[in-house]
């Protein structure tokens, strides 16, 4: 085994993944809905995987001995098998650094598992194409499959029980469209429920879950067409519809849950009010309290100004389309 370093950028789902298929082995982590994303230049993870006397996972300088570490080591086992290597996996030291503004609940599992997948493949000498790397990243965390590519990415749900048709693919490169994602951080509390458990509660108790899953293919196809045409109002309407159908599904679960706080709602309303006054920008929110606004490069600074002064907003950051994940052997 060698020492390899990888970088992977986070992504935002413009059409969301929420829910897992139950007609296939859980280990494959197959999504119930396809998703479409934008890879982000300013949010990324750097991971180094190298040989060690014992398994060790260090994140931002802190060694973890928790579930997060167990998931990382299980992913290394998966990557070792995928590399076709015989025998027991050698012990490894995994060192990750999150270049995300703060530990404020901005998705790090997408860039984290994508970087781990790339670094482990390089360290283990695995010769795998990006499609296969994305499938492996997905088994660590669904959204990570999309972070293998830069630009605009689609992850198809597929139907096969072996998951072979659940494929992530680059739709269009980062320079296709100079859009921005303005990330508005609201005060972070502890997540009420992790995304995997939240998806499961939605699936098993929300009366809106089936409607959510059924509507996803149409959202995806329309979003893909609007993206190709660089049609922001059409894409934005689909982005908001996908987001709020997902959050309605959570709210209608039993017991109900939401990732929003009061500021989340105020930011959302401020975006809608400014849009009614003529400024183009569209809201999306993930399994956390932060609000992200999809807009053009020309309007991003105005959004930052307007939203940054709202009570409860702790930081605002602007992201542009980001690059592919990459890896290199360093020793
Ligand atoms: C709301 O990829 O974190 O961000 O596969 O269980 O690890 P697991 O889930 P994860 O879920 C992401 C959910 C989302 C929407 C999205 O990114 O598509």
PDB file of N, CA and C and ligand atoms in Angstrom, residues 11-18 20 29 33-37 71 107 109-110 113 138-144 146 191 195-197 199 246-247 250 259 285-288 292, ligand 1:
ATOM      1  N   UNK A  11     -21.060  19.164  -2.771  1.00  0.00           N
ATOM      2  CA  UNK A  11     -22.043  19.489  -3.812  1.00  0.00           C
ATOM      3  C   UNK A  11     -23.376  19.817  -3.177  1.00  0.00           C
ATOM      4  N   UNK A  12     -24.185  20.547  -3.914  1.00  0.00           N
ATOM      5  CA  UNK A  12     -25.539  20.860  -3.462  1.00  0.00           C
ATOM      6  C   UNK A  12     -26.519  20.173  -4.417  1.00  0.00           C
ATOM      7  N   UNK A  13     -27.483  19.471  -3.859  1.00  0.00           N
ATOM      8  CA  UNK A  13     -28.481  18.831  -4.722  1.00  0.00           C
ATOM      9  C   UNK A  13     -29.508  19.869  -5.151  1.00  0.00           C
ATOM     10  N   UNK A  14     -29.645  20.039  -6.457  1.00  0.00           N
ATOM     11  CA  UNK A  14     -30.684  20.938  -6.998  1.00  0.00           C
ATOM     12  C   UNK A  14     -31.998  20.157  -7.065  1.00  0.00           C
ATOM     13  N   UNK A  15     -31.908  18.852  -7.368  1.00  0.00           N
ATOM     14  CA  UNK A  15     -33.026  17.919  -7.179  1.00  0.00           C
ATOM     15  C   UNK A  15     -32.544  16.927  -6.131  1.00  0.00           C
ATOM     16  N   UNK A  16     -33.326  16.738  -5.093  1.00  0.00           N
ATOM     17  CA  UNK A  16     -32.827  16.043  -3.899  1.00  0.00           C
ATOM     18  C   UNK A  16     -32.934  14.522  -3.937  1.00  0.00           C
ATOM     19  N   UNK A  17     -32.011  13.922  -3.222  1.00  0.00           N
ATOM     20  CA  UNK A  17     -32.063  12.500  -2.853  1.00  0.00           C
ATOM     21  C   UNK A  17     -32.601  12.456  -1.434  1.00  0.00           C
ATOM     22  N   UNK A  18     -33.718  11.779  -1.244  1.00  0.00           N
ATOM     23  CA  UNK A  18     -34.241  11.596   0.113  1.00  0.00           C
ATOM     24  C   UNK A  18     -35.003  10.282   0.140  1.00  0.00           C
ATOM     25  N   UNK A  20     -34.292   5.693   0.714  1.00  0.00           N
ATOM     26  CA  UNK A  20     -33.466   4.609   0.177  1.00  0.00           C
ATOM     27  C   UNK A  20     -34.345   3.484  -0.349  1.00  0.00           C
ATOM     28  N   UNK A  29     -26.700   0.925  -0.493  1.00  0.00           N
ATOM     29  CA  UNK A  29     -27.154   2.298  -0.244  1.00  0.00           C
ATOM     30  C   UNK A  29     -27.744   2.929  -1.507  1.00  0.00           C
ATOM     31  N   UNK A  33     -34.721   8.069  -4.919  1.00  0.00           N
ATOM     32  CA  UNK A  33     -34.898   9.099  -5.947  1.00  0.00           C
ATOM     33  C   UNK A  33     -33.538   9.412  -6.573  1.00  0.00           C
ATOM     34  N   UNK A  34     -33.542   9.668  -7.860  1.00  0.00           N
ATOM     35  CA  UNK A  34     -32.334  10.179  -8.498  1.00  0.00           C
ATOM     36  C   UNK A  34     -32.109  11.603  -8.009  1.00  0.00           C
ATOM     37  N   UNK A  35     -30.952  12.166  -8.308  1.00  0.00           N
ATOM     38  CA  UNK A  35     -30.684  13.537  -7.867  1.00  0.00           C
ATOM     39  C   UNK A  35     -29.790  14.250  -8.879  1.00  0.00           C
ATOM     40  N   UNK A  36     -29.808  15.564  -8.798  1.00  0.00           N
ATOM     41  CA  UNK A  36     -29.012  16.377  -9.730  1.00  0.00           C
ATOM     42  C   UNK A  36     -28.314  17.453  -8.912  1.00  0.00           C
ATOM     43  N   UNK A  37     -27.015  17.626  -9.129  1.00  0.00           N
ATOM     44  CA  UNK A  37     -26.264  18.499  -8.222  1.00  0.00           C
ATOM     45  C   UNK A  37     -25.301  19.433  -8.934  1.00  0.00           C
ATOM     46  N   UNK A  71     -17.323   3.930  10.206  1.00  0.00           N
ATOM     47  CA  UNK A  71     -17.793   4.052   8.810  1.00  0.00           C
ATOM     48  C   UNK A  71     -16.612   4.238   7.849  1.00  0.00           C
ATOM     49  N   UNK A 107     -22.831  20.126   4.628  1.00  0.00           N
ATOM     50  CA  UNK A 107     -22.588  18.725   4.256  1.00  0.00           C
ATOM     51  C   UNK A 107     -21.111  18.434   4.085  1.00  0.00           C
ATOM     52  N   UNK A 109     -20.235  14.987   4.468  1.00  0.00           N
ATOM     53  CA  UNK A 109     -20.158  13.568   4.126  1.00  0.00           C
ATOM     54  C   UNK A 109     -19.986  13.387   2.619  1.00  0.00           C
ATOM     55  N   UNK A 110     -20.527  14.305   1.811  1.00  0.00           N
ATOM     56  CA  UNK A 110     -20.387  14.174   0.360  1.00  0.00           C
ATOM     57  C   UNK A 110     -18.916  14.318  -0.047  1.00  0.00           C
ATOM     58  N   UNK A 113     -16.628  11.413   1.872  1.00  0.00           N
ATOM     59  CA  UNK A 113     -16.565  10.055   1.316  1.00  0.00           C
ATOM     60  C   UNK A 113     -16.033  10.037  -0.108  1.00  0.00           C
ATOM     61  N   UNK A 138     -20.882   6.165  -3.212  1.00  0.00           N
ATOM     62  CA  UNK A 138     -22.298   6.137  -2.843  1.00  0.00           C
ATOM     63  C   UNK A 138     -22.556   5.179  -1.671  1.00  0.00           C
ATOM     64  N   UNK A 139     -21.809   4.075  -1.647  1.00  0.00           N
ATOM     65  CA  UNK A 139     -22.012   3.113  -0.554  1.00  0.00           C
ATOM     66  C   UNK A 139     -21.574   3.698   0.786  1.00  0.00           C
ATOM     67  N   UNK A 140     -20.664   4.673   0.749  1.00  0.00           N
ATOM     68  CA  UNK A 140     -20.292   5.378   1.976  1.00  0.00           C
ATOM     69  C   UNK A 140     -21.347   6.407   2.351  1.00  0.00           C
ATOM     70  N   UNK A 141     -21.801   7.184   1.378  1.00  0.00           N
ATOM     71  CA  UNK A 141     -22.854   8.178   1.583  1.00  0.00           C
ATOM     72  C   UNK A 141     -23.412   8.539   0.205  1.00  0.00           C
ATOM     73  N   UNK A 142     -24.736   8.519   0.082  1.00  0.00           N
ATOM     74  CA  UNK A 142     -25.354   8.679  -1.236  1.00  0.00           C
ATOM     75  C   UNK A 142     -24.887   9.917  -1.983  1.00  0.00           C
ATOM     76  N   UNK A 143     -24.863  11.047  -1.281  1.00  0.00           N
ATOM     77  CA  UNK A 143     -24.518  12.301  -1.943  1.00  0.00           C
ATOM     78  C   UNK A 143     -23.050  12.341  -2.387  1.00  0.00           C
ATOM     79  N   UNK A 144     -22.216  11.477  -1.816  1.00  0.00           N
ATOM     80  CA  UNK A 144     -20.790  11.464  -2.161  1.00  0.00           C
ATOM     81  C   UNK A 144     -20.552  11.015  -3.601  1.00  0.00           C
ATOM     82  N   UNK A 146     -21.956  11.995  -6.153  1.00  0.00           N
ATOM     83  CA  UNK A 146     -21.993  13.154  -7.046  1.00  0.00           C
ATOM     84  C   UNK A 146     -20.724  13.992  -6.956  1.00  0.00           C
ATOM     85  N   UNK A 191     -28.357  18.560  15.070  1.00  0.00           N
ATOM     86  CA  UNK A 191     -29.361  17.990  14.170  1.00  0.00           C
ATOM     87  C   UNK A 191     -30.362  17.172  14.966  1.00  0.00           C
ATOM     88  N   UNK A 195     -29.429  12.111   8.637  1.00  0.00           N
ATOM     89  CA  UNK A 195     -30.200  12.014   7.396  1.00  0.00           C
ATOM     90  C   UNK A 195     -30.643  10.580   7.102  1.00  0.00           C
ATOM     91  N   UNK A 196     -29.823   9.588   7.416  1.00  0.00           N
ATOM     92  CA  UNK A 196     -30.220   8.198   7.136  1.00  0.00           C
ATOM     93  C   UNK A 196     -31.481   7.841   7.940  1.00  0.00           C
ATOM     94  N   UNK A 197     -31.492   8.197   9.222  1.00  0.00           N
ATOM     95  CA  UNK A 197     -32.656   7.902  10.071  1.00  0.00           C
ATOM     96  C   UNK A 197     -33.860   8.746   9.651  1.00  0.00           C
ATOM     97  N   UNK A 199     -34.544   9.805   6.627  1.00  0.00           N
ATOM     98  CA  UNK A 199     -35.098   9.200   5.406  1.00  0.00           C
ATOM     99  C   UNK A 199     -35.980   8.008   5.751  1.00  0.00           C
ATOM    100  N   UNK A 246     -39.519  17.652  -0.352  1.00  0.00           N
ATOM    101  CA  UNK A 246     -38.735  16.831   0.583  1.00  0.00           C
ATOM    102  C   UNK A 246     -38.986  17.264   2.028  1.00  0.00           C
ATOM    103  N   UNK A 247     -38.964  18.574   2.271  1.00  0.00           N
ATOM    104  CA  UNK A 247     -39.152  19.050   3.652  1.00  0.00           C
ATOM    105  C   UNK A 247     -40.596  18.840   4.127  1.00  0.00           C
ATOM    106  N   UNK A 250     -40.826  15.395   5.423  1.00  0.00           N
ATOM    107  CA  UNK A 250     -40.289  15.277   6.794  1.00  0.00           C
ATOM    108  C   UNK A 250     -41.335  15.768   7.806  1.00  0.00           C
ATOM    109  N   UNK A 259     -35.395  20.276  10.032  1.00  0.00           N
ATOM    110  CA  UNK A 259     -34.016  20.724  10.268  1.00  0.00           C
ATOM    111  C   UNK A 259     -33.938  22.245  10.352  1.00  0.00           C
ATOM    112  N   UNK A 285     -32.597  23.884   0.633  1.00  0.00           N
ATOM    113  CA  UNK A 285     -32.193  23.591   2.021  1.00  0.00           C
ATOM    114  C   UNK A 285     -32.007  22.083   2.144  1.00  0.00           C
ATOM    115  N   UNK A 286     -30.941  21.663   2.827  1.00  0.00           N
ATOM    116  CA  UNK A 286     -30.713  20.226   2.994  1.00  0.00           C
ATOM    117  C   UNK A 286     -31.080  19.774   4.405  1.00  0.00           C
ATOM    118  N   UNK A 287     -30.455  18.723   4.881  1.00  0.00           N
ATOM    119  CA  UNK A 287     -30.782  18.211   6.215  1.00  0.00           C
ATOM    120  C   UNK A 287     -30.011  19.017   7.256  1.00  0.00           C
ATOM    121  N   UNK A 288     -30.305  20.305   7.311  1.00  0.00           N
ATOM    122  CA  UNK A 288     -29.634  21.229   8.216  1.00  0.00           C
ATOM    123  C   UNK A 288     -30.359  22.558   8.154  1.00  0.00           C
ATOM    124  N   UNK A 292     -29.533  27.913   1.106  1.00  0.00           N
ATOM    125  CA  UNK A 292     -28.659  28.147  -0.035  1.00  0.00           C
ATOM    126  C   UNK A 292     -29.481  28.782  -1.142  1.00  0.00           C
TER     127      UNK A 292
HETATM  128  C1  LIG B   1     -30.874  16.259   2.081  1.00  0.00           C
HETATM  129  O1  LIG B   1     -25.971  11.501   1.316  1.00  0.00           O
HETATM  130  O2  LIG B   1     -26.069  12.359   3.685  1.00  0.00           O
HETATM  131  O3  LIG B   1     -28.564  16.385   1.503  1.00  0.00           O
HETATM  132  O4  LIG B   1     -26.651   8.170   1.937  1.00  0.00           O
HETATM  133  O5  LIG B   1     -27.627   8.198   4.229  1.00  0.00           O
HETATM  134  O6  LIG B   1     -25.316   9.110   3.834  1.00  0.00           O
HETATM  135  P1  LIG B   1     -26.689   8.875   3.268  1.00  0.00           P
HETATM  136  O7  LIG B   1     -27.352  10.308   3.054  1.00  0.00           O
HETATM  137  P2  LIG B   1     -26.746  11.684   2.562  1.00  0.00           P
HETATM  138  O8  LIG B   1     -28.131  12.437   2.247  1.00  0.00           O
HETATM  139  C2  LIG B   1     -28.203  13.642   1.582  1.00  0.00           C
HETATM  140  C3  LIG B   1     -29.572  14.208   1.730  1.00  0.00           C
HETATM  141  C4  LIG B   1     -29.742  15.634   1.275  1.00  0.00           C
HETATM  142  C5  LIG B   1     -30.131  15.709  -0.199  1.00  0.00           C
HETATM  143  C6  LIG B   1     -29.043  15.455  -1.207  1.00  0.00           C
HETATM  144  O9  LIG B   1     -27.867  15.786  -0.993  1.00  0.00           O
HETATM  145  O10 LIG B   1     -29.401  14.941  -2.290  1.00  0.00           O
END
